Amino acid sequence: MSLLTLRDLAATLRNRPVFSNVSLTIDEGELVGLIGPNGAGKTTLMRAALGLLPRQSGQSSLAALSTAERARAVAWMPQAREIAWPIPVERLVALGRLPYLPLSGKIPAEDRAKIDAAIAHLGLEAFRTRAASRLSGGEQARALIARAIAQDTPLLMADEPIAGLDPAHQIATMQVFADLAATGRSTLVSLHDLGLAARHCTRLILLAEGGILADGPPQDVLTDALLARAFGVTAWHQHTPSGPVFQPLEVL
Amino acid sequence: MRLFLILFALVAALFALSLTIGPARTGPLDSLAALFVGGDGPLPMVMREIRLPRALLAALVGGGLGMAGAALQGYLRNPLAEPGLIGVSGSAALGAVLALQAGLTATASLGLPLAALLGAVIGVFLVIGLAGARGGSLTLILAGIAISALASALTSLVLNLSPNPFAANDIVFWMMGSLADRSMTHFWLALPFVAVGGILLASTARGLDALTLGEDAAETLGLSLTRLRLLVVLGTAAIVGGATAVAGAIGFVGLVVPHILRPFVGAQPSRLLWASALGGAALLLIADISVRVILPDRDLKLGVVTALIGAPLFLHLIFKTRRELP
């Protein structure tokens, strides 16, 4: 069953067309990396898919849902890592359960279990009672990823979730997304680290020149020709005994 | 829960204390007995007609302003927001000032509060109209500032051109805010507005929590931002309009109370709503008691005292925040 279907999606920001004719489908169990140069419209594409833009054309299966239905279909982690108040990390993660909670606001045991699981998944046990807004940037990002995972939706969309994380946590976070894919949940994640994208994503979507330039398995997208065209770089890309290794080399 | 009980006990104690203070020199137990047992003597009259409405209004207005401050800070995600920000207190004051200038207060005892309510209603519709149905919190702040500035300019204009020095005097004193000489009629007039506002704001609790994550994330958590904003603006306007109509402009309660209580509720906006309602009631009761204890012979104005209590508290918080900065 497809979790997200876009058909001829186009978005315009301040009378400037960002992209057009975007059509794609995300099925269960995928870890899709959305890559593209700065300003290609990765964030705008995700927000348009969610139906958050005031002016967009084309169809998105998520934008067609009501606000309440959408909250159970997709979790969204925006690029701006906003934590307005110094609330404890466990309360921050618990916000992911808001769409499911009864009106009384009490958190039932099964929701509590999902919150605990998300905290454990991101290795945040030691931070549970710490004020989320006073954590370091990388720790905040992990708390916000845990919040999105606690929402327990079939699809997770995250805008540059691993930017600013240390290498161990970058790898661990991509592994968290891969674990979700193994249970049939899918993730659409925008990222700039093409090495991690090559290693962890099951599929890459290259957004450039106002549309989708390539969509497929990493080895089909990270080709010399496409890299030169979209990013203007050369790269070294090999399948090694320890998995695919990708390293950008020089600016063309 | 423990915080709730502590605050509730504090409000109850201050309420009882407020009932026992006044120029009529009677023992506290006699006063309370006169209130509950009743009778026709002068003391039961004093209790029911003078002290009870005063204490009730202090709790009602303070509670409303505290809650409105917490809701507005939560909605704007800014600890410096206060209920006056959306321009309703300014427009309510303008309505009251026009009523004073026109001499409405002499012909009808409720002329002033009703004129203030009318000003508040006009103000809130102007703000909502200016800010637009959709849009972020920024347009709301800008619209609020515009209406506040306009209302305060018009108020100044009325003072400036006032041919009657007594009216000008009345206006200046009214704008300082007071709960002296209010009747139960004032309480019944303000109650529905503050109560409806409180209910509207209480329904935003979950949305305010979600907004901790920013507008985008809150919207994908199933929240309608348009609806939330309308609830916050209408709820705050109802409370501020009702409170300003009967008590005049009382500042600092909505700003300081949420700020003080935030650490005690884990900074959670939804829990801060209730805590600030109780805290606001407590602060205004303290202020209104101080007004009567410090200078019983002079008509010390409530708004002056809240500012005198609030400003040092605020300074203390600023220094605390500075210490916490890296």
PDB file of C-alpha atoms in Angstrom, chain A:
ATOM      1  CA  MET A   1       0.000   0.000   0.000  1.00  0.00           C
ATOM      2  CA  SER A   2       1.375   3.407  -0.851  1.00  0.00           C
ATOM      3  CA  LEU A   3       1.909   5.820   2.017  1.00  0.00           C
ATOM      4  CA  LEU A   4       2.408   8.913  -0.091  1.00  0.00           C
ATOM      5  CA  THR A   5       1.402   9.637  -3.664  1.00  0.00           C
ATOM      6  CA  LEU A   6       2.263  12.884  -5.397  1.00  0.00           C
ATOM      7  CA  ARG A   7       0.922  13.666  -8.857  1.00  0.00           C
ATOM      8  CA  ASP A   8       2.069  16.681 -10.883  1.00  0.00           C
ATOM      9  CA  LEU A   9       2.819  18.580  -7.697  1.00  0.00           C
ATOM     10  CA  ALA A  10       4.036  22.139  -8.242  1.00  0.00           C
ATOM     11  CA  ALA A  11       4.814  24.908  -5.791  1.00  0.00           C
ATOM     12  CA  THR A  12       5.321  28.637  -6.128  1.00  0.00           C
ATOM     13  CA  LEU A  13       6.841  30.802  -3.410  1.00  0.00           C
ATOM     14  CA  ARG A  14       6.580  34.572  -3.785  1.00  0.00           C
ATOM     15  CA  ASN A  15       5.772  34.228  -7.500  1.00  0.00           C
ATOM     16  CA  ARG A  16       8.950  32.184  -8.010  1.00  0.00           C
ATOM     17  CA  PRO A  17       8.238  28.654  -9.268  1.00  0.00           C
ATOM     18  CA  VAL A  18      10.230  26.256  -7.057  1.00  0.00           C
ATOM     19  CA  PHE A  19       9.465  22.967  -8.765  1.00  0.00           C
ATOM     20  CA  SER A  20       6.798  21.472 -10.993  1.00  0.00           C
ATOM     21  CA  ASN A  21       5.619  18.136 -12.374  1.00  0.00           C
ATOM     22  CA  VAL A  22       6.710  16.188  -9.302  1.00  0.00           C
ATOM     23  CA  SER A  23       5.138  12.754  -9.235  1.00  0.00           C
ATOM     24  CA  LEU A  24       6.257   9.964  -6.952  1.00  0.00           C
ATOM     25  CA  THR A  25       4.991   7.202  -4.706  1.00  0.00           C
ATOM     26  CA  ILE A  26       6.407   5.984  -1.416  1.00  0.00           C
ATOM     27  CA  ASP A  27       5.495   2.450  -0.384  1.00  0.00           C
ATOM     28  CA  GLU A  28       5.806   0.605   2.903  1.00  0.00           C
ATOM     29  CA  GLY A  29       9.244  -0.232   4.240  1.00  0.00           C
ATOM     30  CA  GLU A  30      11.238   2.388   2.335  1.00  0.00           C
ATOM     31  CA  LEU A  31      13.953   4.738   3.554  1.00  0.00           C
ATOM     32  CA  VAL A  32      13.919   7.453   0.934  1.00  0.00           C
ATOM     33  CA  GLY A  33      16.617  10.098   0.866  1.00  0.00           C
ATOM     34  CA  LEU A  34      15.694  13.449  -0.682  1.00  0.00           C
ATOM     35  CA  ILE A  35      18.867  15.074  -1.984  1.00  0.00           C
ATOM     36  CA  GLY A  36      19.587  18.184  -3.983  1.00  0.00           C
ATOM     37  CA  PRO A  37      21.643  21.360  -3.907  1.00  0.00           C
ATOM     38  CA  ASN A  38      20.749  24.281  -1.604  1.00  0.00           C
ATOM     39  CA  GLY A  39      17.623  26.012  -2.770  1.00  0.00           C
ATOM     40  CA  ALA A  40      16.475  23.111  -4.938  1.00  0.00           C
ATOM     41  CA  GLY A  41      13.200  23.041  -2.989  1.00  0.00           C
ATOM     42  CA  LYS A  42      13.590  19.996  -0.746  1.00  0.00           C
ATOM     43  CA  THR A  43      11.856  21.630   2.202  1.00  0.00           C
ATOM     44  CA  THR A  44       9.198  23.135  -0.049  1.00  0.00           C
ATOM     45  CA  LEU A  45       8.554  19.741  -1.645  1.00  0.00           C
ATOM     46  CA  MET A  46       8.034  18.125   1.742  1.00  0.00           C
ATOM     47  CA  ARG A  47       5.812  20.923   2.995  1.00  0.00           C
ATOM     48  CA  ALA A  48       3.788  20.817  -0.230  1.00  0.00           C
ATOM     49  CA  ALA A  49       3.396  17.052   0.136  1.00  0.00           C
ATOM     50  CA  LEU A  50       2.030  17.681   3.636  1.00  0.00           C
ATOM     51  CA  GLY A  51      -0.326  20.351   2.344  1.00  0.00           C
ATOM     52  CA  LEU A  52       1.257  23.095   4.454  1.00  0.00           C
ATOM     53  CA  LEU A  53       1.782  25.577   1.614  1.00  0.00           C
ATOM     54  CA  PRO A  54      -0.918  28.159   0.977  1.00  0.00           C
ATOM     55  CA  ARG A  55      -0.486  27.986  -2.786  1.00  0.00           C
ATOM     56  CA  GLN A  56       0.334  24.740  -4.518  1.00  0.00           C
ATOM     57  CA  SER A  57      -1.094  22.785  -7.405  1.00  0.00           C
ATOM     58  CA  GLY A  58      -1.280  19.131  -8.268  1.00  0.00           C
ATOM     59  CA  GLN A  59      -2.239  16.295  -5.969  1.00  0.00           C
ATOM     60  CA  SER A  60      -0.800  14.923  -2.764  1.00  0.00           C
ATOM     61  CA  SER A  61      -2.460  12.055  -0.937  1.00  0.00           C
ATOM     62  CA  LEU A  62      -1.489  13.611   2.414  1.00  0.00           C
ATOM     63  CA  ALA A  63      -2.676  17.116   1.565  1.00  0.00           C
ATOM     64  CA  ALA A  64      -6.077  15.649   0.704  1.00  0.00           C
ATOM     65  CA  LEU A  65      -6.557  14.362   4.263  1.00  0.00           C
ATOM     66  CA  SER A  66      -8.186  16.319   7.079  1.00  0.00           C
ATOM     67  CA  THR A  67      -5.828  17.749   9.702  1.00  0.00           C
ATOM     68  CA  ALA A  68      -6.796  15.042  12.202  1.00  0.00           C
ATOM     69  CA  GLU A  69      -6.418  12.205   9.668  1.00  0.00           C
ATOM     70  CA  ARG A  70      -3.064  13.552   8.522  1.00  0.00           C
ATOM     71  CA  ALA A  71      -1.761  13.543  12.100  1.00  0.00           C
ATOM     72  CA  ARG A  72      -2.225   9.767  12.120  1.00  0.00           C
ATOM     73  CA  ALA A  73      -0.800   9.257   8.629  1.00  0.00           C
ATOM     74  CA  VAL A  74       2.447  11.200   8.788  1.00  0.00           C
ATOM     75  CA  ALA A  75       4.813  12.690  11.346  1.00  0.00           C
ATOM     76  CA  TRP A  76       6.795  15.772  10.338  1.00  0.00           C
ATOM     77  CA  MET A  77      10.054  17.016  11.762  1.00  0.00           C
ATOM     78  CA  PRO A  78      10.732  20.519  10.386  1.00  0.00           C
ATOM     79  CA  GLN A  79      14.221  21.785   9.700  1.00  0.00           C
ATOM     80  CA  ALA A  80      13.908  24.590  12.265  1.00  0.00           C
ATOM     81  CA  ARG A  81      14.359  22.738  15.529  1.00  0.00           C
ATOM     82  CA  GLU A  82      11.945  24.703  17.610  1.00  0.00           C
ATOM     83  CA  ILE A  83      11.577  23.960  21.292  1.00  0.00           C
ATOM     84  CA  ALA A  84       9.897  27.055  22.671  1.00  0.00           C
ATOM     85  CA  TRP A  85       9.905  26.181  26.389  1.00  0.00           C
ATOM     86  CA  PRO A  86      12.257  24.331  28.719  1.00  0.00           C
ATOM     87  CA  ILE A  87       9.938  21.324  29.035  1.00  0.00           C
ATOM     88  CA  PRO A  88      11.451  17.986  30.118  1.00  0.00           C
ATOM     89  CA  VAL A  89      12.552  15.702  27.271  1.00  0.00           C
ATOM     90  CA  GLU A  90       9.970  13.046  28.144  1.00  0.00           C
ATOM     91  CA  ARG A  91       7.180  15.639  27.898  1.00  0.00           C
ATOM     92  CA  LEU A  92       8.568  16.777  24.561  1.00  0.00           C
ATOM     93  CA  VAL A  93       8.535  13.216  23.225  1.00  0.00           C
ATOM     94  CA  ALA A  94       5.045  12.730  24.677  1.00  0.00           C
ATOM     95  CA  LEU A  95       3.803  15.558  22.404  1.00  0.00           C
ATOM     96  CA  GLY A  96       4.014  12.998  19.600  1.00  0.00           C
ATOM     97  CA  ARG A  97       1.059  11.201  21.202  1.00  0.00           C
ATOM     98  CA  LEU A  98      -1.196  14.300  21.140  1.00  0.00           C
ATOM     99  CA  PRO A  99      -3.294  13.136  18.160  1.00  0.00           C
ATOM    100  CA  TYR A 100      -4.266   9.986  20.057  1.00  0.00           C
ATOM    101  CA  LEU A 101      -4.774  11.182  23.601  1.00  0.00           C
ATOM    102  CA  PRO A 102      -8.220  11.309  25.209  1.00  0.00           C
ATOM    103  CA  LEU A 103      -9.529  14.778  26.026  1.00  0.00           C
ATOM    104  CA  SER A 104      -8.683  14.389  29.700  1.00  0.00           C
ATOM    105  CA  GLY A 105      -5.008  14.603  28.737  1.00  0.00           C
ATOM    106  CA  LYS A 106      -4.072  11.544  30.775  1.00  0.00           C
ATOM    107  CA  ILE A 107      -1.519   9.375  28.969  1.00  0.00           C
ATOM    108  CA  PRO A 108      -2.725   5.740  28.750  1.00  0.00           C
ATOM    109  CA  ALA A 109      -0.268   2.897  29.378  1.00  0.00           C
ATOM    110  CA  GLU A 110       0.113   1.927  25.705  1.00  0.00           C
ATOM    111  CA  ASP A 111       0.931   5.497  24.709  1.00  0.00           C
ATOM    112  CA  ARG A 112       3.375   5.676  27.597  1.00  0.00           C
ATOM    113  CA  ALA A 113       5.048   2.522  26.241  1.00  0.00           C
ATOM    114  CA  LYS A 114       5.450   4.117  22.801  1.00  0.00           C
ATOM    115  CA  ILE A 115       6.977   7.218  24.377  1.00  0.00           C
ATOM    116  CA  ASP A 116       9.431   5.092  26.367  1.00  0.00           C
ATOM    117  CA  ALA A 117      10.303   3.074  23.260  1.00  0.00           C
ATOM    118  CA  ALA A 118      11.021   6.236  21.254  1.00  0.00           C
ATOM    119  CA  ILE A 119      13.201   7.618  24.051  1.00  0.00           C
ATOM    120  CA  ALA A 120      15.120   4.339  24.241  1.00  0.00           C
ATOM    121  CA  HIS A 121      15.454   4.145  20.451  1.00  0.00           C
ATOM    122  CA  LEU A 122      17.269   7.483  20.308  1.00  0.00           C
ATOM    123  CA  GLY A 123      19.343   6.769  23.430  1.00  0.00           C
ATOM    124  CA  LEU A 124      17.803   9.628  25.409  1.00  0.00           C
ATOM    125  CA  GLU A 125      17.205   7.864  28.747  1.00  0.00           C
ATOM    126  CA  ALA A 126      19.825   9.959  30.515  1.00  0.00           C
ATOM    127  CA  PHE A 127      18.088  13.169  29.368  1.00  0.00           C
ATOM    128  CA  ARG A 128      14.505  12.265  30.293  1.00  0.00           C
ATOM    129  CA  THR A 129      14.007  14.936  32.925  1.00  0.00           C
ATOM    130  CA  ARG A 130      16.392  17.514  31.492  1.00  0.00           C
ATOM    131  CA  ALA A 131      14.907  20.669  29.983  1.00  0.00           C
ATOM    132  CA  ALA A 132      14.797  20.000  26.238  1.00  0.00           C
ATOM    133  CA  SER A 133      15.503  23.593  25.210  1.00  0.00           C
ATOM    134  CA  ARG A 134      18.742  23.609  27.216  1.00  0.00           C
ATOM    135  CA  LEU A 135      20.259  20.550  25.531  1.00  0.00           C
ATOM    136  CA  SER A 136      22.927  20.864  22.867  1.00  0.00           C
ATOM    137  CA  GLY A 137      21.798  21.219  19.259  1.00  0.00           C
ATOM    138  CA  GLY A 138      22.455  17.577  18.406  1.00  0.00           C
ATOM    139  CA  GLU A 139      20.676  16.333  21.526  1.00  0.00           C
ATOM    140  CA  GLN A 140      17.702  18.555  20.719  1.00  0.00           C
ATOM    141  CA  ALA A 141      17.576  17.068  17.229  1.00  0.00           C
ATOM    142  CA  ARG A 142      17.497  13.561  18.674  1.00  0.00           C
ATOM    143  CA  ALA A 143      14.744  14.505  21.125  1.00  0.00           C
ATOM    144  CA  LEU A 144      12.701  15.915  18.229  1.00  0.00           C
ATOM    145  CA  ILE A 145      13.276  12.768  16.154  1.00  0.00           C
ATOM    146  CA  ALA A 146      12.071  10.730  19.146  1.00  0.00           C
ATOM    147  CA  ARG A 147       9.004  12.975  19.291  1.00  0.00           C
ATOM    148  CA  ALA A 148       8.252  12.288  15.609  1.00  0.00           C
ATOM    149  CA  ILE A 149       8.767   8.538  16.077  1.00  0.00           C
ATOM    150  CA  ALA A 150       6.461   8.523  19.116  1.00  0.00           C
ATOM    151  CA  GLN A 151       3.705   9.788  16.804  1.00  0.00           C
ATOM    152  CA  ASP A 152       3.857   6.228  15.420  1.00  0.00           C
ATOM    153  CA  THR A 153       2.659   7.024  11.906  1.00  0.00           C
ATOM    154  CA  PRO A 154       3.147   4.846   8.813  1.00  0.00           C
ATOM    155  CA  LEU A 155       5.226   7.612   7.243  1.00  0.00           C
ATOM    156  CA  LEU A 156       7.836   9.853   8.825  1.00  0.00           C
ATOM    157  CA  MET A 157       9.090  12.950   7.043  1.00  0.00           C
ATOM    158  CA  ALA A 158      12.161  14.662   8.429  1.00  0.00           C
ATOM    159  CA  ASP A 159      13.923  17.740   7.082  1.00  0.00           C
ATOM    160  CA  GLU A 160      17.683  17.411   7.574  1.00  0.00           C
ATOM    161  CA  PRO A 161      17.350  15.488  10.826  1.00  0.00           C
ATOM    162  CA  ILE A 162      21.013  14.485  10.980  1.00  0.00           C
ATOM    163  CA  ALA A 163      22.546  17.898  10.288  1.00  0.00           C
ATOM    164  CA  GLY A 164      24.653  18.886  13.273  1.00  0.00           C
ATOM    165  CA  LEU A 165      24.837  15.424  14.813  1.00  0.00           C
ATOM    166  CA  ASP A 166      28.148  13.749  15.649  1.00  0.00           C
ATOM    167  CA  PRO A 167      29.194  10.830  13.383  1.00  0.00           C
ATOM    168  CA  ALA A 168      28.062   8.136  15.815  1.00  0.00           C
ATOM    169  CA  HIS A 169      24.637   9.684  16.197  1.00  0.00           C
ATOM    170  CA  GLN A 170      24.335  10.368  12.458  1.00  0.00           C
ATOM    171  CA  ILE A 171      24.864   6.675  11.783  1.00  0.00           C
ATOM    172  CA  ALA A 172      22.667   5.633  14.712  1.00  0.00           C
ATOM    173  CA  THR A 173      19.846   7.903  13.535  1.00  0.00           C
ATOM    174  CA  MET A 174      19.979   6.570   9.973  1.00  0.00           C
ATOM    175  CA  GLN A 175      19.896   3.106  11.541  1.00  0.00           C
ATOM    176  CA  VAL A 176      16.777   4.105  13.506  1.00  0.00           C
ATOM    177  CA  PHE A 177      15.095   5.018  10.203  1.00  0.00           C
ATOM    178  CA  ALA A 178      16.276   1.712   8.688  1.00  0.00           C
ATOM    179  CA  ASP A 179      14.796  -0.140  11.690  1.00  0.00           C
ATOM    180  CA  LEU A 180      11.474   1.607  11.042  1.00  0.00           C
ATOM    181  CA  ALA A 181      11.638   0.505   7.413  1.00  0.00           C
ATOM    182  CA  ALA A 182      12.217  -3.074   8.543  1.00  0.00           C
ATOM    183  CA  THR A 183       8.886  -2.947  10.395  1.00  0.00           C
ATOM    184  CA  GLY A 184       7.049  -1.630   7.326  1.00  0.00           C
ATOM    185  CA  ARG A 185       7.109   2.052   8.236  1.00  0.00           C
ATOM    186  CA  SER A 186       8.687   4.429   5.754  1.00  0.00           C
ATOM    187  CA  THR A 187      10.794   7.532   6.077  1.00  0.00           C
ATOM    188  CA  LEU A 188      11.347  10.411   3.692  1.00  0.00           C
ATOM    189  CA  VAL A 189      14.400  12.280   4.851  1.00  0.00           C
ATOM    190  CA  SER A 190      16.211  15.196   3.245  1.00  0.00           C
ATOM    191  CA  LEU A 191      19.950  15.229   3.760  1.00  0.00           C
ATOM    192  CA  HIS A 192      23.176  16.627   2.399  1.00  0.00           C
ATOM    193  CA  ASP A 193      25.519  13.858   3.502  1.00  0.00           C
ATOM    194  CA  LEU A 194      25.599  11.803   0.301  1.00  0.00           C
ATOM    195  CA  GLY A 195      27.888   9.235   1.936  1.00  0.00           C
ATOM    196  CA  LEU A 196      25.262   8.393   4.544  1.00  0.00           C
ATOM    197  CA  ALA A 197      22.573   8.563   1.875  1.00  0.00           C
ATOM    198  CA  ALA A 198      24.460   6.026  -0.242  1.00  0.00           C
ATOM    199  CA  ARG A 199      24.954   3.668   2.665  1.00  0.00           C
ATOM    200  CA  HIS A 200      21.583   3.737   4.398  1.00  0.00           C
ATOM    201  CA  CYS A 201      18.821   4.813   2.011  1.00  0.00           C
ATOM    202  CA  THR A 202      16.934   2.222  -0.001  1.00  0.00           C
ATOM    203  CA  ARG A 203      16.111   4.870  -2.556  1.00  0.00           C
ATOM    204  CA  LEU A 204      17.199   8.390  -3.441  1.00  0.00           C
ATOM    205  CA  ILE A 205      15.255  11.216  -5.028  1.00  0.00           C
ATOM    206  CA  LEU A 206      17.402  13.907  -6.610  1.00  0.00           C
ATOM    207  CA  LEU A 207      15.650  17.267  -6.738  1.00  0.00           C
ATOM    208  CA  ALA A 208      17.271  19.866  -8.992  1.00  0.00           C
ATOM    209  CA  GLU A 209      16.511  22.190 -11.904  1.00  0.00           C
ATOM    210  CA  GLY A 210      12.907  22.640 -10.789  1.00  0.00           C
ATOM    211  CA  GLY A 211      11.930  18.991 -10.754  1.00  0.00           C
ATOM    212  CA  ILE A 212      12.930  15.434 -10.020  1.00  0.00           C
ATOM    213  CA  LEU A 213      16.154  14.717 -11.898  1.00  0.00           C
ATOM    214  CA  ALA A 214      16.468  11.111 -10.798  1.00  0.00           C
ATOM    215  CA  ASP A 215      14.600   8.649  -8.608  1.00  0.00           C
ATOM    216  CA  GLY A 216      15.869   5.168  -7.836  1.00  0.00           C
ATOM    217  CA  PRO A 217      18.368   3.051  -5.896  1.00  0.00           C
ATOM    218  CA  PRO A 218      21.430   5.009  -4.671  1.00  0.00           C
ATOM    219  CA  GLN A 219      23.818   3.565  -7.258  1.00  0.00           C
ATOM    220  CA  ASP A 220      21.516   4.704 -10.089  1.00  0.00           C
ATOM    221  CA  VAL A 221      21.155   8.243  -8.725  1.00  0.00           C
ATOM    222  CA  LEU A 222      24.691   8.971  -7.555  1.00  0.00           C
ATOM    223  CA  THR A 223      26.199   8.680 -11.036  1.00  0.00           C
ATOM    224  CA  ASP A 224      29.032  10.892 -12.257  1.00  0.00           C
ATOM    225  CA  ALA A 225      26.810  12.562 -14.844  1.00  0.00           C
ATOM    226  CA  LEU A 226      23.968  13.344 -12.460  1.00  0.00           C
ATOM    227  CA  LEU A 227      26.334  14.551  -9.723  1.00  0.00           C
ATOM    228  CA  ALA A 228      28.075  16.877 -12.133  1.00  0.00           C
ATOM    229  CA  ARG A 229      24.767  18.204 -13.401  1.00  0.00           C
ATOM    230  CA  ALA A 230      22.981  18.693 -10.071  1.00  0.00           C
ATOM    231  CA  PHE A 231      25.781  19.485  -7.621  1.00  0.00           C
ATOM    232  CA  GLY A 232      28.728  20.347  -9.860  1.00  0.00           C
ATOM    233  CA  VAL A 233      31.060  17.928  -8.081  1.00  0.00           C
ATOM    234  CA  THR A 234      33.019  14.801  -8.855  1.00  0.00           C
ATOM    235  CA  ALA A 235      32.935  11.843  -6.498  1.00  0.00           C
ATOM    236  CA  TRP A 236      34.435   8.497  -5.696  1.00  0.00           C
ATOM    237  CA  HIS A 237      31.802   5.792  -5.333  1.00  0.00           C
ATOM    238  CA  GLN A 238      32.615   2.126  -4.821  1.00  0.00           C
ATOM    239  CA  HIS A 239      31.065  -1.012  -3.465  1.00  0.00           C
ATOM    240  CA  THR A 240      33.506  -2.205  -0.826  1.00  0.00           C
ATOM    241  CA  PRO A 241      33.429  -5.260   1.477  1.00  0.00           C
ATOM    242  CA  SER A 242      32.063  -2.933   4.180  1.00  0.00           C
ATOM    243  CA  GLY A 243      29.228  -1.641   1.984  1.00  0.00           C
ATOM    244  CA  PRO A 244      28.910   1.206  -0.475  1.00  0.00           C
ATOM    245  CA  VAL A 245      31.320   4.095   0.121  1.00  0.00           C
ATOM    246  CA  PHE A 246      30.725   7.501  -1.409  1.00  0.00           C
ATOM    247  CA  GLN A 247      33.015  10.478  -1.131  1.00  0.00           C
ATOM    248  CA  PRO A 248      32.597  13.775  -3.005  1.00  0.00           C
ATOM    249  CA  LEU A 249      35.985  14.886  -4.343  1.00  0.00           C
ATOM    250  CA  GLU A 250      36.167  18.190  -6.178  1.00  0.00           C
ATOM    251  CA  VAL A 251      34.084  21.074  -7.422  1.00  0.00           C
ATOM    252  CA  LEU A 252      33.845  21.072 -11.191  1.00  0.00           C
TER     253      LEU A 252
END
